[in-house]
mmCIF file of C-alpha atoms in Angstrom:
data_model
loop_
_atom_site.group_PDB
_atom_site.id
_atom_site.type_symbol
_atom_site.label_atom_id
_atom_site.label_comp_id
_atom_site.label_asym_id
_atom_site.label_seq_id
_atom_site.Cartn_x
_atom_site.Cartn_y
_atom_site.Cartn_z
ATOM 1 C CA MET A 195 13.474 23.262 1.556
ATOM 2 C CA PHE A 196 11.256 20.195 1.647
ATOM 3 C CA ALA A 197 8.212 22.195 0.544
ATOM 4 C CA ALA A 198 10.215 23.867 -2.224
ATOM 5 C CA ALA A 199 11.433 20.478 -3.477
ATOM 6 C CA ARG A 200 7.989 18.932 -3.542
ATOM 7 C CA PHE A 201 6.203 21.943 -5.082
ATOM 8 C CA THR A 202 8.861 22.134 -7.798
ATOM 9 C CA GLY A 203 8.306 18.449 -8.465
ATOM 10 C CA LEU A 204 4.570 19.114 -8.676
ATOM 11 C CA ALA A 205 5.172 21.904 -11.186
ATOM 12 C CA VAL A 206 7.240 19.614 -13.413
ATOM 13 C CA LEU A 207 4.598 16.898 -13.134
ATOM 14 C CA ALA A 208 1.788 19.345 -13.976
ATOM 15 C CA ALA A 209 3.662 20.666 -17.008
ATOM 16 C CA THR A 210 4.265 17.114 -18.226
ATOM 17 C CA ALA A 211 0.623 16.208 -17.678
ATOM 18 C CA TRP A 212 -0.696 19.245 -19.563
ATOM 19 C CA ALA A 213 1.763 18.620 -22.410
ATOM 20 C CA THR A 214 0.445 15.062 -22.820
ATOM 21 C CA GLY A 215 -3.240 15.908 -22.445
ATOM 22 C CA HIS A 216 -3.751 14.746 -18.838
ATOM 23 C CA ALA A 217 -5.301 16.486 -15.833
ATOM 24 C CA PRO A 218 -2.659 16.857 -13.076
ATOM 25 C CA LEU A 219 -5.059 16.768 -10.124
ATOM 26 C CA THR A 220 -6.720 13.609 -11.436
ATOM 27 C CA LEU A 221 -3.341 11.914 -11.744
ATOM 28 C CA LEU A 222 -2.338 13.030 -8.256
ATOM 29 C CA GLY A 223 -5.594 12.134 -6.515
ATOM 30 C CA ARG A 224 -6.842 9.096 -8.433
ATOM 31 C CA SER A 225 -3.858 7.033 -9.576
ATOM 32 C CA TRP A 226 -3.743 3.270 -9.040
ATOM 33 C CA ASP A 227 -4.097 2.468 -5.301
ATOM 34 C CA SER A 228 -5.614 5.889 -4.648
ATOM 35 C CA ARG A 229 -8.824 4.731 -6.307
ATOM 36 C CA TRP A 230 -9.046 1.771 -3.949
ATOM 37 C CA TYR A 231 -8.573 4.004 -0.912
ATOM 38 C CA LEU A 232 -11.176 6.483 -2.146
ATOM 39 C CA GLY A 233 -13.618 3.632 -2.746
ATOM 40 C CA ILE A 234 -13.142 2.406 0.824
ATOM 41 C CA ALA A 235 -13.572 5.957 2.143
ATOM 42 C CA GLU A 236 -16.860 6.325 0.268
ATOM 43 C CA HIS A 237 -18.414 2.848 0.482
ATOM 44 C CA GLY A 238 -16.451 0.813 3.041
ATOM 45 C CA TYR A 239 -14.904 -2.588 2.377
ATOM 46 C CA VAL A 240 -17.167 -3.916 -0.381
ATOM 47 C CA ARG A 241 -15.099 -4.187 -3.569
ATOM 48 C CA THR A 242 -13.672 -7.395 -5.073
ATOM 49 C CA LEU A 243 -12.387 -7.846 -8.633
ATOM 50 C CA HIS A 244 -11.968 -11.356 -10.085
ATOM 51 C CA ILE A 245 -9.178 -10.861 -12.597
ATOM 52 C CA ARG A 246 -8.570 -14.514 -13.480
ATOM 53 C CA PRO A 247 -8.506 -17.838 -11.619
ATOM 54 C CA GLY A 248 -6.257 -17.462 -8.598
ATOM 55 C CA LEU A 249 -5.968 -13.680 -8.962
ATOM 56 C CA VAL A 250 -8.609 -11.785 -6.977
ATOM 57 C CA PHE A 251 -8.233 -8.136 -5.990
ATOM 58 C CA SER A 252 -10.034 -7.351 -2.726
ATOM 59 C CA ASP A 253 -10.058 -3.976 -0.978
ATOM 60 C CA LEU A 254 -9.450 -5.837 2.303
ATOM 61 C CA ALA A 255 -5.752 -5.724 1.383
ATOM 62 C CA PHE A 256 -5.739 -1.982 2.181
ATOM 63 C CA PHE A 257 -5.401 -0.838 5.784
ATOM 64 C CA PRO A 258 -8.133 1.442 7.179
ATOM 65 C CA LEU A 259 -6.617 4.575 8.726
ATOM 66 C CA TYR A 260 -6.012 6.574 5.554
ATOM 67 C CA PRO A 261 -9.518 5.949 4.116
ATOM 68 C CA ALA A 262 -10.985 6.880 7.514
ATOM 69 C CA LEU A 263 -9.113 10.203 7.487
ATOM 70 C CA VAL A 264 -10.199 10.893 3.911
ATOM 71 C CA ARG A 265 -13.832 10.169 4.800
ATOM 72 C CA THR A 266 -13.573 12.478 7.811
ATOM 73 C CA ALA A 267 -12.148 15.241 5.625
ATOM 74 C CA THR A 268 -14.956 14.893 3.065
ATOM 75 C CA GLU A 269 -17.582 15.040 5.799
ATOM 76 C CA LEU A 270 -16.106 18.066 7.567
ATOM 77 C CA THR A 271 -15.188 20.077 4.446
ATOM 78 C CA PRO A 272 -16.614 20.648 0.966
ATOM 79 C CA LEU A 273 -13.699 18.736 -0.573
ATOM 80 C CA SER A 274 -14.276 15.793 -2.918
ATOM 81 C CA GLY A 275 -12.650 12.429 -2.253
ATOM 82 C CA GLY A 276 -9.575 13.008 -4.438
ATOM 83 C CA ALA A 277 -8.941 16.496 -3.068
ATOM 84 C CA ALA A 278 -9.433 15.280 0.502
ATOM 85 C CA GLY A 279 -6.979 12.464 -0.140
ATOM 86 C CA LEU A 280 -4.371 14.957 -1.322
ATOM 87 C CA VAL A 281 -4.913 17.189 1.713
ATOM 88 C CA VAL A 282 -4.418 14.217 4.051
ATOM 89 C CA SER A 283 -1.300 13.047 2.192
ATOM 90 C CA TRP A 284 0.283 16.501 1.906
ATOM 91 C CA THR A 285 -0.387 17.228 5.568
ATOM 92 C CA ALA A 286 1.135 13.877 6.515
ATOM 93 C CA SER A 287 4.183 14.634 4.344
ATOM 94 C CA ALA A 288 4.753 17.885 6.219
ATOM 95 C CA VAL A 289 4.363 16.163 9.605
ATOM 96 C CA ALA A 290 6.742 13.416 8.444
ATOM 97 C CA ALA A 291 9.336 15.962 7.308
ATOM 98 C CA ALA A 292 9.137 17.665 10.708
ATOM 99 C CA GLY A 293 9.566 14.313 12.464
ATOM 100 C CA ILE A 294 12.525 13.324 10.293
ATOM 101 C CA HIS A 295 14.146 16.685 11.024
ATOM 102 C CA ALA A 296 13.559 16.290 14.764
ATOM 103 C CA LEU A 297 15.133 12.823 14.685
ATOM 104 C CA GLY A 298 18.134 13.981 12.661
ATOM 105 C CA LEU A 299 18.564 17.000 14.942
ATOM 106 C CA ARG A 300 18.611 14.794 18.027
ATOM 107 C CA LEU A 301 21.174 12.398 16.552
ATOM 108 C CA HIS A 302 23.544 14.560 14.495
ATOM 109 C CA GLY A 303 22.642 18.247 14.696
ATOM 110 C CA ARG A 304 20.835 20.779 12.548
ATOM 111 C CA ALA A 305 22.893 20.499 9.360
ATOM 112 C CA VAL A 306 22.485 16.714 9.059
ATOM 113 C CA ALA A 307 18.803 17.013 9.978
ATOM 114 C CA THR A 308 18.223 19.491 7.160
ATOM 115 C CA ALA A 309 20.170 17.373 4.673
ATOM 116 C CA LEU A 310 18.217 14.291 5.746
ATOM 117 C CA VAL A 311 14.853 15.942 5.068
ATOM 118 C CA LEU A 312 16.075 17.332 1.744
ATOM 119 C CA LEU A 313 17.361 13.938 0.581
ATOM 120 C CA TRP A 314 14.070 12.293 1.561
ATOM 121 C CA GLY A 315 12.185 14.896 -0.467
ATOM 122 C CA LEU A 316 14.440 14.315 -3.490
ATOM 123 C CA LEU A 317 14.351 10.525 -3.714
ATOM 124 C CA PRO A 318 13.536 9.243 -7.218
ATOM 125 C CA HIS A 319 10.180 7.965 -5.911
ATOM 126 C CA SER A 320 9.436 10.992 -3.730
ATOM 127 C CA VAL A 321 6.648 11.928 -6.143
ATOM 128 C CA VAL A 322 4.596 9.437 -4.097
ATOM 129 C CA LEU A 323 4.679 11.995 -1.262
ATOM 130 C CA SER A 324 2.556 14.240 -3.483
ATOM 131 C CA LEU A 325 -0.009 11.561 -4.396
ATOM 132 C CA ALA A 326 -3.079 10.358 -2.514
ATOM 133 C CA TYR A 327 -1.072 7.422 -1.123
ATOM 134 C CA THR A 328 -0.372 6.113 2.370
ATOM 135 C CA GLU A 329 3.440 6.285 2.531
ATOM 136 C CA PRO A 330 3.422 9.868 3.919
ATOM 137 C CA LEU A 331 1.023 8.824 6.682
ATOM 138 C CA LEU A 332 3.126 5.824 7.685
ATOM 139 C CA THR A 333 6.322 7.890 7.630
ATOM 140 C CA ALA A 334 4.774 10.592 9.809
ATOM 141 C CA PHE A 335 3.776 8.123 12.523
ATOM 142 C CA ALA A 336 7.057 6.220 12.176
ATOM 143 C CA ALA A 337 9.296 9.283 12.478
ATOM 144 C CA TRP A 338 7.613 10.590 15.598
ATOM 145 C CA SER A 339 7.310 7.123 17.151
ATOM 146 C CA LEU A 340 11.047 6.558 16.686
ATOM 147 C CA TYR A 341 11.717 10.019 18.107
ATOM 148 C CA ALA A 342 9.571 9.134 21.127
ATOM 149 C CA VAL A 343 11.535 5.893 21.607
ATOM 150 C CA LEU A 344 14.871 7.717 21.549
ATOM 151 C CA SER A 345 13.594 10.304 24.033
ATOM 152 C CA GLY A 346 12.087 7.688 26.372
ATOM 153 C CA ARG A 347 8.423 8.599 25.803
ATOM 154 C CA TRP A 348 7.201 5.027 25.673
ATOM 155 C CA VAL A 349 3.431 5.553 25.744
ATOM 156 C CA TRP A 350 3.680 8.004 22.853
ATOM 157 C CA ALA A 351 5.979 5.613 21.010
ATOM 158 C CA GLY A 352 3.542 2.726 21.393
ATOM 159 C CA THR A 353 0.489 4.803 20.464
ATOM 160 C CA LEU A 354 2.104 6.180 17.320
ATOM 161 C CA ALA A 355 3.360 2.699 16.400
ATOM 162 C CA ALA A 356 -0.204 1.381 16.713
ATOM 163 C CA LEU A 357 -1.420 4.128 14.360
ATOM 164 C CA ALA A 358 1.404 3.324 11.938
ATOM 165 C CA GLY A 359 0.224 -0.288 12.000
ATOM 166 C CA LEU A 360 -3.230 0.864 10.913
ATOM 167 C CA SER A 361 -1.746 2.802 7.979
ATOM 168 C CA ARG A 362 -0.002 0.176 5.852
ATOM 169 C CA PRO A 363 0.937 -3.534 5.955
ATOM 170 C CA ASN A 364 4.621 -2.685 6.416
ATOM 171 C CA GLY A 365 3.680 -0.404 9.311
ATOM 172 C CA VAL A 366 4.484 -3.453 11.441
ATOM 173 C CA ALA A 367 8.107 -2.292 11.147
ATOM 174 C CA VAL A 368 7.399 0.534 13.611
ATOM 175 C CA ALA A 369 5.944 -1.892 16.151
ATOM 176 C CA ALA A 370 8.974 -4.145 15.670
ATOM 177 C CA ALA A 371 11.313 -1.227 16.401
ATOM 178 C CA VAL A 372 9.423 -0.263 19.565
ATOM 179 C CA LEU A 373 9.224 -3.868 20.803
ATOM 180 C CA ALA A 374 12.892 -4.607 20.089
ATOM 181 C CA THR A 375 14.065 -1.467 21.880
ATOM 182 C CA ALA A 376 11.672 -2.038 24.793
ATOM 183 C CA SER A 377 12.915 -5.629 25.139
ATOM 184 C CA TYR A 378 16.502 -4.402 25.227
ATOM 185 C CA GLU A 379 15.660 -1.787 27.876
ATOM 186 C CA ILE A 380 13.826 -4.386 29.976
ATOM 187 C CA TRP A 381 16.809 -6.730 29.736
ATOM 188 C CA ARG A 382 19.179 -3.958 30.805
ATOM 189 C CA SER A 383 16.936 -3.008 33.708
ATOM 190 C CA LEU A 384 16.728 -6.588 34.938
ATOM 191 C CA ARG A 385 20.473 -7.070 34.611
ATOM 192 C CA GLU A 386 21.141 -3.867 36.542
ATOM 193 C CA ARG A 387 18.306 -4.637 39.004
ATOM 194 C CA ARG A 388 16.418 -1.478 38.139
ATOM 195 C CA LYS A 389 12.657 -1.191 38.160
ATOM 196 C CA VAL A 390 10.955 -1.330 34.762
ATOM 197 C CA THR A 391 8.482 1.557 34.503
ATOM 198 C CA HIS A 392 4.845 0.908 33.695
ATOM 199 C CA ARG A 393 5.154 3.368 30.791
ATOM 200 C CA LEU A 394 7.651 1.097 29.086
ATOM 201 C CA TRP A 395 5.374 -1.936 29.487
ATOM 202 C CA THR A 396 2.385 0.091 28.271
ATOM 203 C CA GLY A 397 4.200 1.394 25.212
ATOM 204 C CA ALA A 398 5.390 -2.071 24.276
ATOM 205 C CA ALA A 399 1.876 -3.477 24.676
ATOM 206 C CA LEU A 400 0.298 -0.741 22.554
ATOM 207 C CA ALA A 401 2.777 -0.885 19.661
ATOM 208 C CA PRO A 402 1.491 -3.936 17.730
ATOM 209 C CA LEU A 403 -2.232 -3.420 18.401
ATOM 210 C CA GLY A 404 -3.050 -1.453 15.240
ATOM 211 C CA TRP A 405 -1.474 -3.863 12.768
ATOM 212 C CA LEU A 406 -2.547 -6.960 14.664
ATOM 213 C CA GLY A 407 -6.091 -5.678 15.146
ATOM 214 C CA TYR A 408 -6.696 -5.145 11.428
ATOM 215 C CA VAL A 409 -5.100 -8.438 10.404
ATOM 216 C CA LEU A 410 -7.299 -10.318 12.891
ATOM 217 C CA TRP A 411 -10.397 -8.374 11.800
ATOM 218 C CA VAL A 412 -9.853 -9.378 8.172
ATOM 219 C CA GLY A 413 -9.155 -12.941 9.300
ATOM 220 C CA HIS A 414 -12.419 -13.014 11.224
ATOM 221 C CA ARG A 415 -14.302 -11.627 8.243
ATOM 222 C CA LYS A 416 -12.761 -14.237 5.936
ATOM 223 C CA GLY A 417 -13.370 -17.121 8.358
ATOM 224 C CA ASP A 418 -9.659 -17.733 9.002
ATOM 225 C CA LEU A 419 -8.559 -15.647 11.985
ATOM 226 C CA LEU A 420 -4.794 -15.986 11.577
ATOM 227 C CA GLY A 421 -4.497 -16.609 7.853
ATOM 228 C CA GLY A 422 -7.365 -14.662 6.290
ATOM 229 C CA TYR A 423 -5.496 -11.421 5.648
ATOM 230 C CA PHE A 424 -2.488 -13.227 4.172
ATOM 231 C CA GLU A 425 -4.804 -15.169 1.877
ATOM 232 C CA VAL A 426 -6.186 -11.836 0.633
ATOM 233 C CA GLN A 427 -2.638 -10.695 -0.100
ATOM 234 C CA ARG A 428 -1.793 -14.002 -1.784
ATOM 235 C CA ARG A 429 -4.743 -13.599 -4.130
ATOM 236 C CA TRP A 430 -3.337 -10.210 -5.104
ATOM 237 C CA GLY A 431 -0.187 -12.071 -6.138
ATOM 238 C CA SER A 432 1.714 -10.745 -3.130
ATOM 239 C CA ARG A 433 3.296 -13.107 -0.611
ATOM 240 C CA PHE A 434 6.409 -13.339 1.542
ATOM 241 C CA ASP A 435 8.579 -16.037 -0.045
ATOM 242 C CA LEU A 436 12.022 -15.070 1.302
ATOM 243 C CA GLY A 437 12.863 -13.311 -1.957
ATOM 244 C CA ARG A 438 12.412 -16.177 -4.435
ATOM 245 C CA GLY A 439 9.923 -14.160 -6.498
ATOM 246 C CA SER A 440 12.229 -11.146 -6.499
ATOM 247 C CA LEU A 441 15.175 -13.246 -7.642
ATOM 248 C CA ARG A 442 13.125 -14.718 -10.484
ATOM 249 C CA PHE A 443 12.189 -11.214 -11.637
ATOM 250 C CA VAL A 444 15.809 -10.035 -11.427
ATOM 251 C CA ARG A 445 16.780 -12.978 -13.627
ATOM 252 C CA HIS A 446 14.066 -11.927 -16.089
ATOM 253 C CA LEU A 447 15.454 -8.386 -16.161
ATOM 254 C CA ILE A 448 19.000 -9.585 -16.793
ATOM 255 C CA VAL A 449 18.065 -12.083 -19.509
ATOM 256 C CA GLN A 450 15.188 -10.341 -21.282
ATOM 257 C CA GLY A 451 15.134 -6.715 -20.119
ATOM 258 C CA ASP A 452 11.989 -4.691 -19.510
ATOM 259 C CA ARG A 453 10.627 -1.146 -19.214
ATOM 260 C CA LEU A 454 12.670 1.557 -17.471
ATOM 261 C CA VAL A 455 10.737 1.355 -14.199
ATOM 262 C CA PHE A 456 11.900 -2.214 -13.521
ATOM 263 C CA PRO A 457 15.699 -1.810 -13.833
ATOM 264 C CA MET A 458 15.319 1.488 -11.965
ATOM 265 C CA ALA A 459 13.486 -0.340 -9.180
ATOM 266 C CA LEU A 460 16.264 -2.943 -9.067
ATOM 267 C CA LEU A 461 18.898 -0.219 -8.824
ATOM 268 C CA LEU A 462 17.061 1.569 -6.003
ATOM 269 C CA VAL A 463 16.546 -1.628 -4.000
ATOM 270 C CA ALA A 464 20.238 -2.498 -4.393
ATOM 271 C CA ALA A 465 21.124 1.009 -3.204
ATOM 272 C CA ALA A 466 18.877 0.514 -0.158
ATOM 273 C CA VAL A 467 20.745 -2.670 0.747
ATOM 274 C CA LEU A 468 24.074 -0.826 0.509
ATOM 275 C CA LEU A 469 22.754 2.063 2.605
ATOM 276 C CA TYR A 470 21.569 -0.358 5.270
ATOM 277 C CA ALA A 471 25.074 -1.819 5.447
ATOM 278 C CA LEU A 472 26.434 1.715 5.927
ATOM 279 C CA LEU A 473 23.814 2.354 8.623
ATOM 280 C CA LEU A 474 25.004 -0.770 10.431
ATOM 281 C CA ALA A 475 28.623 0.319 10.069
ATOM 282 C CA ASP A 476 27.737 3.717 11.566
ATOM 283 C CA ARG A 477 26.235 1.924 14.607
ATOM 284 C CA ALA A 478 22.917 3.710 14.320
ATOM 285 C CA PRO A 479 20.534 3.435 17.285
ATOM 286 C CA LEU A 480 18.730 0.109 17.639
ATOM 287 C CA PRO A 481 15.198 1.357 16.798
ATOM 288 C CA LEU A 482 16.406 2.841 13.501
ATOM 289 C CA LEU A 483 18.209 -0.376 12.574
ATOM 290 C CA VAL A 484 15.208 -2.565 13.381
ATOM 291 C CA TYR A 485 12.709 -0.282 11.641
ATOM 292 C CA SER A 486 14.766 0.036 8.448
ATOM 293 C CA GLY A 487 15.740 -3.632 8.527
ATOM 294 C CA VAL A 488 12.142 -4.849 8.739
ATOM 295 C CA LEU A 489 11.066 -2.532 5.901
ATOM 296 C CA LEU A 490 13.955 -3.794 3.795
ATOM 297 C CA LEU A 491 13.201 -7.420 4.654
ATOM 298 C CA ILE A 492 9.536 -7.021 3.638
ATOM 299 C CA ALA A 493 10.510 -5.356 0.358
ATOM 300 C CA LEU A 494 13.181 -7.930 -0.513
ATOM 301 C CA GLY A 495 11.295 -10.983 0.715
ATOM 302 C CA GLY A 496 7.931 -10.180 -0.852
ATOM 303 C CA SER A 497 6.963 -11.396 -4.308
ATOM 304 C CA GLY A 498 4.867 -9.503 -6.822
ATOM 305 C CA PHE A 499 4.690 -5.805 -7.754
ATOM 306 C CA PHE A 500 8.444 -5.457 -8.258
ATOM 307 C CA ALA A 501 8.087 -1.903 -9.591
ATOM 308 C CA SER A 502 6.493 -0.885 -6.264
ATOM 309 C CA LYS A 503 9.431 -1.925 -4.086
ATOM 310 C CA PRO A 504 11.092 1.529 -4.078
ATOM 311 C CA ARG A 505 7.746 2.968 -2.912
ATOM 312 C CA PHE A 506 7.607 0.401 -0.112
ATOM 313 C CA LEU A 507 11.054 1.639 0.970
ATOM 314 C CA LEU A 508 10.133 5.330 0.864
ATOM 315 C CA PRO A 509 9.318 5.346 4.630
ATOM 316 C CA ALA A 510 12.802 3.915 5.367
ATOM 317 C CA PHE A 511 14.286 7.398 5.799
ATOM 318 C CA PRO A 512 16.986 6.275 8.321
ATOM 319 C CA LEU A 513 18.773 4.672 5.354
ATOM 320 C CA LEU A 514 19.580 8.211 4.204
ATOM 321 C CA LEU A 515 21.490 9.140 7.369
ATOM 322 C CA PRO A 516 24.931 8.096 5.997
ATOM 323 C CA LEU A 517 24.269 10.093 2.813
ATOM 324 C CA ALA A 518 23.083 13.120 4.797
ATOM 325 C CA ARG A 519 26.240 13.100 6.909
ATOM 326 C CA ALA A 520 28.401 12.750 3.792
ATOM 327 C CA LEU A 521 26.548 15.603 2.065
ATOM 328 C CA VAL A 522 27.117 17.884 5.071
ATOM 329 C CA ARG A 523 30.834 17.055 5.124
ATOM 330 C CA THR A 524 31.034 17.812 1.403
ATOM 331 C CA ALA A 525 29.123 21.066 1.809
ATOM 332 C CA ARG A 526 31.554 22.257 4.470
ATOM 333 C CA ALA A 527 34.646 21.327 2.459
ATOM 334 C CA ARG A 528 33.435 21.993 -1.120
ATOM 335 C CA PRO A 529 30.095 23.842 -1.166
ATOM 336 C CA TRP A 530 29.803 23.833 -4.951
ATOM 337 C CA HIS A 531 30.241 20.058 -5.089
ATOM 338 C CA ALA A 532 27.366 19.624 -2.644
ATOM 339 C CA ALA A 533 25.224 22.032 -4.671
ATOM 340 C CA VAL A 534 25.885 20.033 -7.847
ATOM 341 C CA VAL A 535 24.958 16.782 -6.084
ATOM 342 C CA ALA A 536 21.729 18.272 -4.719
ATOM 343 C CA GLY A 537 20.883 19.726 -8.126
ATOM 344 C CA ALA A 538 21.461 16.393 -9.852
ATOM 345 C CA LEU A 539 19.262 14.586 -7.315
ATOM 346 C CA ALA A 540 16.544 17.200 -7.798
ATOM 347 C CA GLY A 541 16.650 16.845 -11.576
ATOM 348 C CA LEU A 542 16.408 13.061 -11.357
ATOM 349 C CA SER A 543 13.600 13.212 -8.796
ATOM 350 C CA PHE A 544 11.470 15.709 -10.737
ATOM 351 C CA ALA A 545 11.959 14.104 -14.141
ATOM 352 C CA TYR A 546 11.548 10.514 -12.993
ATOM 353 C CA GLY A 547 8.565 11.391 -10.820
ATOM 354 C CA ALA A 548 6.777 12.980 -13.768
ATOM 355 C CA TYR A 549 7.642 9.968 -15.910
ATOM 356 C CA LEU A 550 6.286 7.525 -13.314
ATOM 357 C CA VAL A 551 2.943 9.258 -12.836
ATOM 358 C CA VAL A 552 2.228 10.625 -16.309
ATOM 359 C CA ILE A 553 3.996 8.437 -18.859
ATOM 360 C CA ALA A 554 5.059 5.024 -17.516
ATOM 361 C CA GLY A 555 1.602 3.486 -17.173
ATOM 362 C CA THR A 556 2.939 1.068 -14.555
ATOM 363 C CA PRO A 557 1.294 0.611 -11.130
ATOM 364 C CA LEU A 558 3.231 2.620 -8.572
#
């Protein structure tokens, strides 16, 4: 079902691209951030663009795992950079879907697991899962790391969290989930006077190494070990300001209006906040709450690139658990109602995805 959803979305996008005189594969493999990742894969970290005073775009803002995988694919196969990027992203999307299903199956059974994967594949911004972007890679590592946490495989959880931290800046959310759950388990063990296993300590120690290692490497390269990476982000116009920048942009939308992508982004972020409240009310497992909460906090508290906030929340698949459970209940009571809901979500996802990539002209 996930593959069918995404390939149908690709068909709609391709038809839209051809109708407007664009090449679909170019749009999929070389849109916006994809070009930065492909440049890193081909040349390493060498590119800096001085846009205007105070605004400097450096490729050091992009984490290294995805470009490394793309470079490996180009060296081992005859694929070009864009095609290799798509292969990596599509493979990661499939692995992520399998991990999300495994997590949903463990928590709520097969029906909810299937609905969870389908909803994730039909999000308005799920077109990103078909682009040469890093969200599929982060989600793949996150889903299986969270599954490992819930099944007590701490070394696997920490290793996958470290890889997630090398994938994207907000990959730190996976490490936070592993560390928070490990801390809780250690506290319980000490209270009950049980021995804490070395696997738990090892997993907790491994979890933040990927994210922390890259941040410190950029800091060392910039001559400011702890602040160098954040200075790179600040010069991109992106900083964590507890949401002040986001609130200013919301005020701009209310007073002056803007293109469709911006009110749509506001609506999707507001929906994510509501879904997180429902996740809390459902008493979801601690690692899911921490992971989703940190992703939401980063999206809400960061300034700049407001239109990209729904993309930043795409890996927050646990937010869809309340909707998946509701969809399953509806399907059992009124199957046609559930079919109409799924069809409406599919129509919105395919149409809006094609609009975002082909027509909007706004950075994703």
